[in-house]
């Protein structure tokens, strides 16, 4: 008998500012999945956080489609339930079999370790980074500490809690004496450039901090780095590999939300044209950054290449945009790994990580 197809839950949407981007990423993955191997099952998390199973068709990823109330799901953290339970008014609660989850969720409650924690509790195999890498990759301050500890170049920065700003703003503004404008003021835990301001002189600092503080309890202030913006895709578990580098050429004052999703002005150059030896340097930095946060599966590492050829690492995204025209898969395509095969590799890596976890003891009986 033939092997049954793997039932893969594509969990998408989510309680995040990046909800709609997730619909597009999930649609691309759904379209690319080889139906002889996989049986993809779309599962929508609404902006309000409710879970629904959706028909296995492309229309399920349309932002204007509402889920049927009768297709409500519960995700149980009890491993005996094997994850998903269907809430059916007539027959009560029914288990719904799924072999593996592909969380295609960007930003909060998806890329930050929260759903990964739920999947871990249920012993459900899943694609991508675990709880720690996701959470560290989401917090730009802890991420920098992990990068620096692992010998990566990062730019000058300082950070503070919103409560400190509220109680003693002068103490914070005093730090501007040793900072170099323009500055980038950011909420520590967000993505898609939301809440980020570029500040060119001290008069703009207060408004920028207030904006960032409306999104997070922790605020990060970085010196602006002069340089080209490069991105490198990483794939793997214990032996991660790096793709060729891509370059983002922004035509705004920086690569902001509008340019990422609303306007078509930013250019993505794949592969980036680099001076001799720089590709290798960028790839090494990407792999070091991935390992620094203990990444698994995938990650896109974003960095600056300064005029004197220094690589300054900006961030890792543990669930980068995944539409067929997104940088992460495009970089792999340019490295010789087409989109559908990339999905295969990610599923394989998720299975490998899951098998490894099964070998880890959770008791303390003598051997
Ligand atoms: N220190 C910096 N120097 C120069 N440009 C920066 C700096 N920090 C951020 N930027 C610009 O702002 C964009 C968004 O910042 P980033 O830290 O990547 O946040 P996000 O997680 O929202 O993508 C970057 O792609 C870059 O264009
Ligand atoms: Mg970024």
Short mmCIF file of C-alpha atoms and ligand atoms in Angstrom, two decimals:
data_model
loop_
_atom_site.label_atom_id
_atom_site.label_comp_id
_atom_site.label_asym_id
_atom_site.label_seq_id
_atom_site.Cartn_x
_atom_site.Cartn_y
_atom_site.Cartn_z
CA UNK A 1 0.00 0.00 0.00
CA UNK A 2 1.14 3.54 -0.72
CA UNK A 3 2.13 5.77 2.16
CA UNK A 4 -0.79 7.96 3.18
CA UNK A 5 -0.31 11.64 2.43
CA UNK A 6 0.86 13.85 5.29
CA UNK A 7 -1.96 15.99 6.67
CA UNK A 8 -0.42 19.39 7.18
CA UNK A 9 -2.33 22.11 8.98
CA UNK A 10 -1.47 25.50 7.50
CA UNK A 11 -2.28 27.79 10.38
CA UNK A 12 -2.59 31.37 9.13
CA UNK A 13 -4.07 34.80 9.82
CA UNK A 14 -3.55 35.41 13.52
CA UNK A 15 -3.85 38.21 16.05
CA UNK A 16 -1.21 40.38 14.48
CA UNK A 17 -0.64 43.56 12.53
CA UNK A 18 0.73 41.21 9.89
CA UNK A 19 -2.52 39.18 9.55
CA UNK A 20 -3.02 39.97 5.87
CA UNK A 21 0.58 39.24 4.95
CA UNK A 22 0.07 35.84 6.53
CA UNK A 23 -2.93 35.15 4.26
CA UNK A 24 -0.71 35.75 1.25
CA UNK A 25 2.16 33.63 2.56
CA UNK A 26 -0.19 30.74 3.42
CA UNK A 27 -1.88 30.90 0.03
CA UNK A 28 1.48 30.55 -1.73
CA UNK A 29 2.43 27.55 0.41
CA UNK A 30 -0.99 25.95 -0.14
CA UNK A 31 -0.65 26.35 -3.91
CA UNK A 32 2.87 24.94 -3.98
CA UNK A 33 2.31 21.83 -1.86
CA UNK A 34 2.71 18.62 -3.84
CA UNK A 35 -0.69 16.89 -3.50
CA UNK A 36 0.82 13.46 -4.04
CA UNK A 37 2.68 13.90 -0.73
CA UNK A 38 0.61 16.37 1.25
CA UNK A 39 -2.97 16.96 2.19
CA UNK A 40 -2.95 20.63 3.24
CA UNK A 41 -5.62 21.76 5.66
CA UNK A 42 -6.14 25.52 5.96
CA UNK A 43 -6.76 26.66 9.53
CA UNK A 44 -7.57 30.31 10.05
CA UNK A 45 -6.95 32.20 13.27
CA UNK A 46 -9.06 35.35 13.15
CA UNK A 47 -7.89 38.79 14.26
CA UNK A 48 -9.84 38.10 17.45
CA UNK A 49 -7.95 34.83 18.01
CA UNK A 50 -10.65 32.24 17.16
CA UNK A 51 -9.63 29.12 15.23
CA UNK A 52 -11.57 27.71 12.25
CA UNK A 53 -10.95 24.91 9.78
CA UNK A 54 -11.44 26.23 6.26
CA UNK A 55 -12.19 24.48 2.96
CA UNK A 56 -9.09 23.13 1.22
CA UNK A 57 -9.32 25.65 -1.60
CA UNK A 58 -7.53 28.84 -2.59
CA UNK A 59 -10.52 31.05 -1.72
CA UNK A 60 -9.98 30.28 1.98
CA UNK A 61 -7.04 32.70 1.91
CA UNK A 62 -9.08 35.60 0.61
CA UNK A 63 -9.30 38.33 3.30
CA UNK A 64 -12.97 38.94 2.52
CA UNK A 65 -14.04 35.31 3.19
CA UNK A 66 -15.54 34.70 6.63
CA UNK A 67 -15.26 31.32 8.29
CA UNK A 68 -18.37 29.17 8.82
CA UNK A 69 -19.37 29.18 12.48
CA UNK A 70 -19.87 25.44 12.32
CA UNK A 71 -16.16 24.94 11.53
CA UNK A 72 -14.90 26.24 14.83
CA UNK A 73 -11.83 24.47 16.21
CA UNK A 74 -10.19 24.13 19.58
CA UNK A 75 -6.50 23.38 19.88
CA UNK A 76 -5.88 21.21 22.88
CA UNK A 77 -2.49 21.24 24.62
CA UNK A 78 -3.17 17.69 25.92
CA UNK A 79 -1.00 15.30 23.83
CA UNK A 80 -3.73 12.63 24.09
CA UNK A 81 -6.00 14.81 21.97
CA UNK A 82 -3.36 15.12 19.25
CA UNK A 83 -4.05 18.76 18.78
CA UNK A 84 -7.15 19.85 16.92
CA UNK A 85 -10.72 19.26 18.10
CA UNK A 86 -13.70 20.13 15.98
CA UNK A 87 -16.60 21.71 17.80
CA UNK A 88 -19.71 20.32 16.16
CA UNK A 89 -23.11 21.36 17.49
CA UNK A 90 -24.66 17.95 16.72
CA UNK A 91 -21.97 15.42 17.43
CA UNK A 92 -20.10 17.35 20.15
CA UNK A 93 -16.32 17.54 20.14
CA UNK A 94 -14.52 15.42 17.54
CA UNK A 95 -10.77 14.92 17.12
CA UNK A 96 -9.37 16.07 13.79
CA UNK A 97 -6.28 14.24 12.68
CA UNK A 98 -3.25 16.32 11.68
CA UNK A 99 0.33 15.05 11.24
CA UNK A 100 2.21 18.32 11.31
CA UNK A 101 1.57 22.04 11.68
CA UNK A 102 3.04 24.75 9.47
CA UNK A 103 2.46 27.98 11.44
CA UNK A 104 2.39 30.61 8.70
CA UNK A 105 1.88 33.45 11.15
CA UNK A 106 3.92 36.62 11.16
CA UNK A 107 4.41 38.88 14.17
CA UNK A 108 2.60 38.60 17.48
CA UNK A 109 1.13 35.26 18.62
CA UNK A 110 2.81 33.51 15.71
CA UNK A 111 6.42 34.43 15.31
CA UNK A 112 7.08 35.11 18.98
CA UNK A 113 7.04 31.65 20.57
CA UNK A 114 3.46 31.68 21.81
CA UNK A 115 1.94 29.25 19.30
CA UNK A 116 5.17 27.26 19.35
CA UNK A 117 4.66 26.73 23.10
CA UNK A 118 1.14 25.47 22.53
CA UNK A 119 2.34 23.06 19.81
CA UNK A 120 5.13 21.80 22.07
CA UNK A 121 2.69 21.00 24.85
CA UNK A 122 0.55 19.00 22.44
CA UNK A 123 3.67 17.10 21.14
CA UNK A 124 2.72 18.28 17.67
CA UNK A 125 5.53 18.46 15.08
CA UNK A 126 5.76 21.92 13.50
CA UNK A 127 7.75 23.85 10.94
CA UNK A 128 10.25 26.48 11.98
CA UNK A 129 11.87 27.86 15.10
CA UNK A 130 11.01 26.71 18.60
CA UNK A 131 9.85 28.76 21.57
CA UNK A 132 13.21 30.24 22.52
CA UNK A 133 14.42 31.24 19.05
CA UNK A 134 11.02 32.69 18.21
CA UNK A 135 10.82 34.73 21.41
CA UNK A 136 14.41 35.99 21.23
CA UNK A 137 13.99 36.75 17.53
CA UNK A 138 10.97 38.87 18.37
CA UNK A 139 12.66 40.94 21.09
CA UNK A 140 15.12 43.23 19.36
CA UNK A 141 16.98 43.93 22.62
CA UNK A 142 17.57 40.32 23.70
CA UNK A 143 18.36 39.49 20.09
CA UNK A 144 21.18 42.07 20.07
CA UNK A 145 22.61 40.66 23.28
CA UNK A 146 22.62 37.14 21.78
CA UNK A 147 24.27 38.46 18.61
CA UNK A 148 26.95 40.40 20.47
CA UNK A 149 27.71 37.46 22.75
CA UNK A 150 28.37 35.41 19.60
CA UNK A 151 30.85 37.89 18.16
CA UNK A 152 28.60 39.59 15.62
CA UNK A 153 28.88 43.29 14.83
CA UNK A 154 25.86 45.24 15.97
CA UNK A 155 25.42 48.99 15.98
CA UNK A 156 25.41 51.26 19.09
CA UNK A 157 22.09 51.30 20.96
CA UNK A 158 20.42 51.89 24.30
CA UNK A 159 17.04 50.82 25.63
CA UNK A 160 14.65 51.51 28.47
CA UNK A 161 11.26 50.56 29.86
CA UNK A 162 8.23 52.72 29.13
CA UNK A 163 7.79 53.14 32.89
CA UNK A 164 11.26 54.76 33.12
CA UNK A 165 10.35 57.19 30.35
CA UNK A 166 7.16 58.09 32.14
CA UNK A 167 8.81 58.61 35.53
CA UNK A 168 12.12 60.25 34.54
CA UNK A 169 12.28 61.35 30.87
CA UNK A 170 15.31 63.60 31.53
CA UNK A 171 17.38 60.59 32.51
CA UNK A 172 16.55 59.04 29.13
CA UNK A 173 17.13 62.18 27.05
CA UNK A 174 20.54 62.58 28.76
CA UNK A 175 21.60 59.45 26.88
CA UNK A 176 21.25 61.32 23.61
CA UNK A 177 24.59 63.04 24.33
CA UNK A 178 26.48 59.94 23.31
CA UNK A 179 24.13 58.91 20.46
CA UNK A 180 24.63 59.76 16.78
CA UNK A 181 21.74 61.11 14.73
CA UNK A 182 19.82 60.03 12.80
CA UNK A 183 18.45 57.62 15.39
CA UNK A 184 15.96 54.80 14.95
CA UNK A 185 13.45 54.57 17.78
CA UNK A 186 11.62 51.21 17.89
CA UNK A 187 9.24 49.20 20.01
CA UNK A 188 11.32 46.16 21.09
CA UNK A 189 8.78 43.55 20.08
CA UNK A 190 7.22 44.29 16.74
CA UNK A 191 7.83 43.73 13.05
CA UNK A 192 6.96 45.19 9.65
CA UNK A 193 8.45 48.55 10.71
CA UNK A 194 5.31 49.32 12.75
CA UNK A 195 5.97 51.96 15.45
CA UNK A 196 9.48 52.73 14.15
CA UNK A 197 10.65 56.33 13.60
CA UNK A 198 13.77 57.75 12.05
CA UNK A 199 14.72 60.81 14.09
CA UNK A 200 17.13 63.30 12.58
CA UNK A 201 17.55 65.69 15.53
CA UNK A 202 16.72 65.86 19.27
CA UNK A 203 13.46 67.77 18.66
CA UNK A 204 11.84 64.64 17.18
CA UNK A 205 12.87 62.29 19.96
CA UNK A 206 9.94 62.70 22.34
CA UNK A 207 7.25 62.03 19.73
CA UNK A 208 9.17 59.00 18.46
CA UNK A 209 9.46 57.52 21.95
CA UNK A 210 5.78 58.15 22.64
CA UNK A 211 4.86 56.36 19.42
CA UNK A 212 7.09 53.35 20.19
CA UNK A 213 5.78 53.32 23.77
CA UNK A 214 2.23 53.00 22.51
CA UNK A 215 3.22 49.63 21.01
CA UNK A 216 5.47 48.17 23.68
CA UNK A 217 6.74 48.34 27.26
CA UNK A 218 10.32 48.27 26.02
CA UNK A 219 11.83 50.89 23.72
CA UNK A 220 15.02 50.58 21.71
CA UNK A 221 17.07 53.48 20.34
CA UNK A 222 19.72 52.74 17.74
CA UNK A 223 22.28 54.90 15.98
CA UNK A 224 21.45 54.98 12.27
CA UNK A 225 23.80 52.75 10.30
CA UNK A 226 24.95 53.99 6.95
CA UNK A 227 25.08 51.16 4.48
CA UNK A 228 23.34 48.86 2.02
CA UNK A 229 20.60 46.58 3.37
CA UNK A 230 21.28 42.90 2.72
CA UNK A 231 19.18 39.86 3.57
CA UNK A 232 20.27 36.22 3.70
CA UNK A 233 17.99 33.19 4.10
CA UNK A 234 18.98 30.38 6.44
CA UNK A 235 17.62 26.83 6.30
CA UNK A 236 18.41 23.86 8.52
CA UNK A 237 18.52 22.57 12.08
CA UNK A 238 21.89 21.56 13.48
CA UNK A 239 23.72 22.24 10.20
CA UNK A 240 22.08 25.36 8.80
CA UNK A 241 22.90 26.57 5.29
CA UNK A 242 22.82 30.14 3.98
CA UNK A 243 21.44 31.31 0.64
CA UNK A 244 22.89 33.94 -1.65
CA UNK A 245 22.33 37.49 -0.41
CA UNK A 246 19.61 39.83 -1.60
CA UNK A 247 19.60 43.61 -1.39
CA UNK A 248 16.72 45.88 -0.51
CA UNK A 249 16.98 49.29 -2.10
CA UNK A 250 14.51 51.55 -0.37
CA UNK A 251 13.26 54.74 -1.98
CA UNK A 252 11.72 56.13 1.22
CA UNK A 253 13.65 57.58 4.13
CA UNK A 254 13.87 53.96 5.37
CA UNK A 255 12.26 50.58 4.58
CA UNK A 256 8.98 51.36 6.32
CA UNK A 257 5.56 49.65 6.47
CA UNK A 258 4.23 51.47 3.42
CA UNK A 259 7.16 50.44 1.32
CA UNK A 260 7.03 46.85 2.54
CA UNK A 261 3.35 46.27 1.83
CA UNK A 262 1.54 49.20 0.24
CA UNK A 263 3.82 50.83 -2.27
CA UNK A 264 5.87 49.12 -4.88
CA UNK A 265 8.89 51.38 -4.65
CA UNK A 266 11.46 49.21 -2.85
CA UNK A 267 13.66 47.22 -5.17
CA UNK A 268 14.72 43.69 -4.28
CA UNK A 269 17.95 42.79 -6.05
CA UNK A 270 18.63 39.04 -6.12
CA UNK A 271 21.41 38.16 -5.93
CA UNK A 272 22.99 41.32 -4.54
CA UNK A 273 26.08 42.50 -6.34
CA UNK A 274 28.81 42.36 -3.74
CA UNK A 275 32.53 43.07 -3.58
CA UNK A 276 34.76 39.96 -3.52
CA UNK A 277 34.56 38.00 -0.30
CA UNK A 278 31.51 39.84 1.00
CA UNK A 279 28.96 37.15 0.17
CA UNK A 280 30.83 34.70 2.34
CA UNK A 281 31.04 37.25 5.15
CA UNK A 282 27.29 37.90 4.93
CA UNK A 283 26.53 34.17 4.91
CA UNK A 284 28.76 33.52 7.91
CA UNK A 285 27.06 36.33 9.81
CA UNK A 286 23.64 34.90 8.90
CA UNK A 287 24.50 31.43 10.16
CA UNK A 288 26.06 32.81 13.34
CA UNK A 289 22.92 34.89 13.97
CA UNK A 290 20.69 31.85 13.40
CA UNK A 291 22.72 29.74 15.81
CA UNK A 292 22.93 32.59 18.34
CA UNK A 293 19.18 32.44 18.88
CA UNK A 294 19.16 28.61 18.57
CA UNK A 295 17.14 28.73 15.36
CA UNK A 296 15.65 25.71 13.63
CA UNK A 297 14.00 25.31 10.26
CA UNK A 298 14.18 28.77 8.80
CA UNK A 299 15.18 32.36 9.45
CA UNK A 300 15.98 35.43 7.38
CA UNK A 301 18.88 37.49 8.67
CA UNK A 302 18.91 41.19 7.76
CA UNK A 303 22.10 43.20 7.89
CA UNK A 304 23.81 46.37 6.74
CA UNK A 305 26.94 46.43 4.62
CA UNK A 306 28.81 49.61 5.50
CA UNK A 307 30.91 51.62 3.01
CA UNK A 308 34.06 50.14 4.59
CA UNK A 309 32.70 46.60 4.05
CA UNK A 310 31.69 45.82 7.62
CA UNK A 311 28.66 43.59 8.13
CA UNK A 312 26.42 44.98 10.89
CA UNK A 313 23.62 42.57 11.77
CA UNK A 314 20.21 44.19 12.19
CA UNK A 315 17.83 41.32 12.96
CA UNK A 316 16.63 37.78 12.40
CA UNK A 317 13.05 37.11 11.31
CA UNK A 318 12.03 33.60 12.31
CA UNK A 319 8.92 33.56 10.11
CA UNK A 320 9.83 35.78 7.19
CA UNK A 321 7.37 36.67 4.44
CA UNK A 322 6.72 33.49 2.45
CA UNK A 323 4.72 34.51 -0.60
CA UNK A 324 6.12 33.28 -3.90
CA UNK A 325 7.59 36.76 -4.46
CA UNK A 326 8.99 37.22 -0.93
CA UNK A 327 12.70 37.58 -0.29
CA UNK A 328 13.05 34.36 1.77
CA UNK A 329 11.93 31.88 -0.92
CA UNK A 330 13.31 34.02 -3.76
CA UNK A 331 16.78 33.82 -2.23
CA UNK A 332 16.53 30.03 -2.08
CA UNK A 333 15.31 29.89 -5.64
CA UNK A 334 18.36 31.90 -6.70
CA UNK A 335 20.51 29.45 -4.72
CA UNK A 336 19.02 26.47 -6.61
CA UNK A 337 16.16 25.40 -4.34
CA UNK A 338 12.75 26.06 -5.92
CA UNK A 339 9.73 27.01 -3.79
CA UNK A 340 8.03 23.57 -3.68
CA UNK A 341 11.28 21.85 -2.73
CA UNK A 342 11.86 24.46 -0.04
CA UNK A 343 8.50 23.53 1.47
CA UNK A 344 9.53 19.83 1.36
CA UNK A 345 12.77 20.64 3.17
CA UNK A 346 10.95 22.58 5.88
CA UNK A 347 8.55 19.70 6.47
CA UNK A 348 11.50 17.28 6.65
CA UNK A 349 13.32 19.53 9.14
CA UNK A 350 10.19 19.74 11.31
CA UNK A 351 9.96 15.95 11.38
CA UNK A 352 13.64 15.67 12.21
CA UNK A 353 13.32 18.13 15.12
CA UNK A 354 10.28 16.30 16.41
CA UNK A 355 12.03 12.91 16.34
CA UNK A 356 14.93 14.45 18.25
CA UNK A 357 12.58 15.75 20.95
CA UNK A 358 11.13 12.27 21.43
CA UNK A 359 14.59 11.08 22.48
CA UNK A 360 14.80 13.67 25.27
CA UNK A 361 13.88 12.33 28.66
CA UNK A 362 11.21 14.00 30.74
CA UNK A 363 11.42 11.66 33.73
CA UNK A 364 14.14 11.09 36.31
CA UNK A 365 13.97 7.33 36.74
CA UNK A 366 17.37 5.64 36.85
CA UNK A 367 18.38 4.12 33.49
N1 LIG B 1 19.95 51.32 13.00
C1 LIG B 1 19.44 51.49 11.76
N2 LIG B 1 20.15 52.18 10.82
C2 LIG B 1 19.65 52.38 9.57
N3 LIG B 1 18.44 51.95 9.17
C3 LIG B 1 17.69 51.28 10.06
C4 LIG B 1 18.14 51.00 11.39
N4 LIG B 1 17.19 50.31 12.03
C5 LIG B 1 16.19 50.16 11.16
N5 LIG B 1 16.46 50.73 9.97
C6 LIG B 1 15.56 50.78 8.80
O1 LIG B 1 14.24 50.50 9.25
C7 LIG B 1 13.75 49.27 8.69
C8 LIG B 1 12.93 48.51 9.72
O2 LIG B 1 13.70 48.27 10.88
P1 LIG B 1 13.83 46.80 11.52
O3 LIG B 1 14.71 46.90 12.71
O4 LIG B 1 14.25 45.87 10.46
O5 LIG B 1 12.36 46.52 12.01
P2 LIG B 1 11.25 45.43 11.58
O6 LIG B 1 11.43 44.30 12.54
O7 LIG B 1 9.97 46.14 11.80
O8 LIG B 1 11.52 45.04 10.17
C9 LIG B 1 15.02 48.56 8.22
O9 LIG B 1 14.74 47.67 7.17
C10 LIG B 1 15.89 49.73 7.78
O10 LIG B 1 15.47 50.25 6.52
MG1 LIG B 2 13.27 44.33 9.38
#
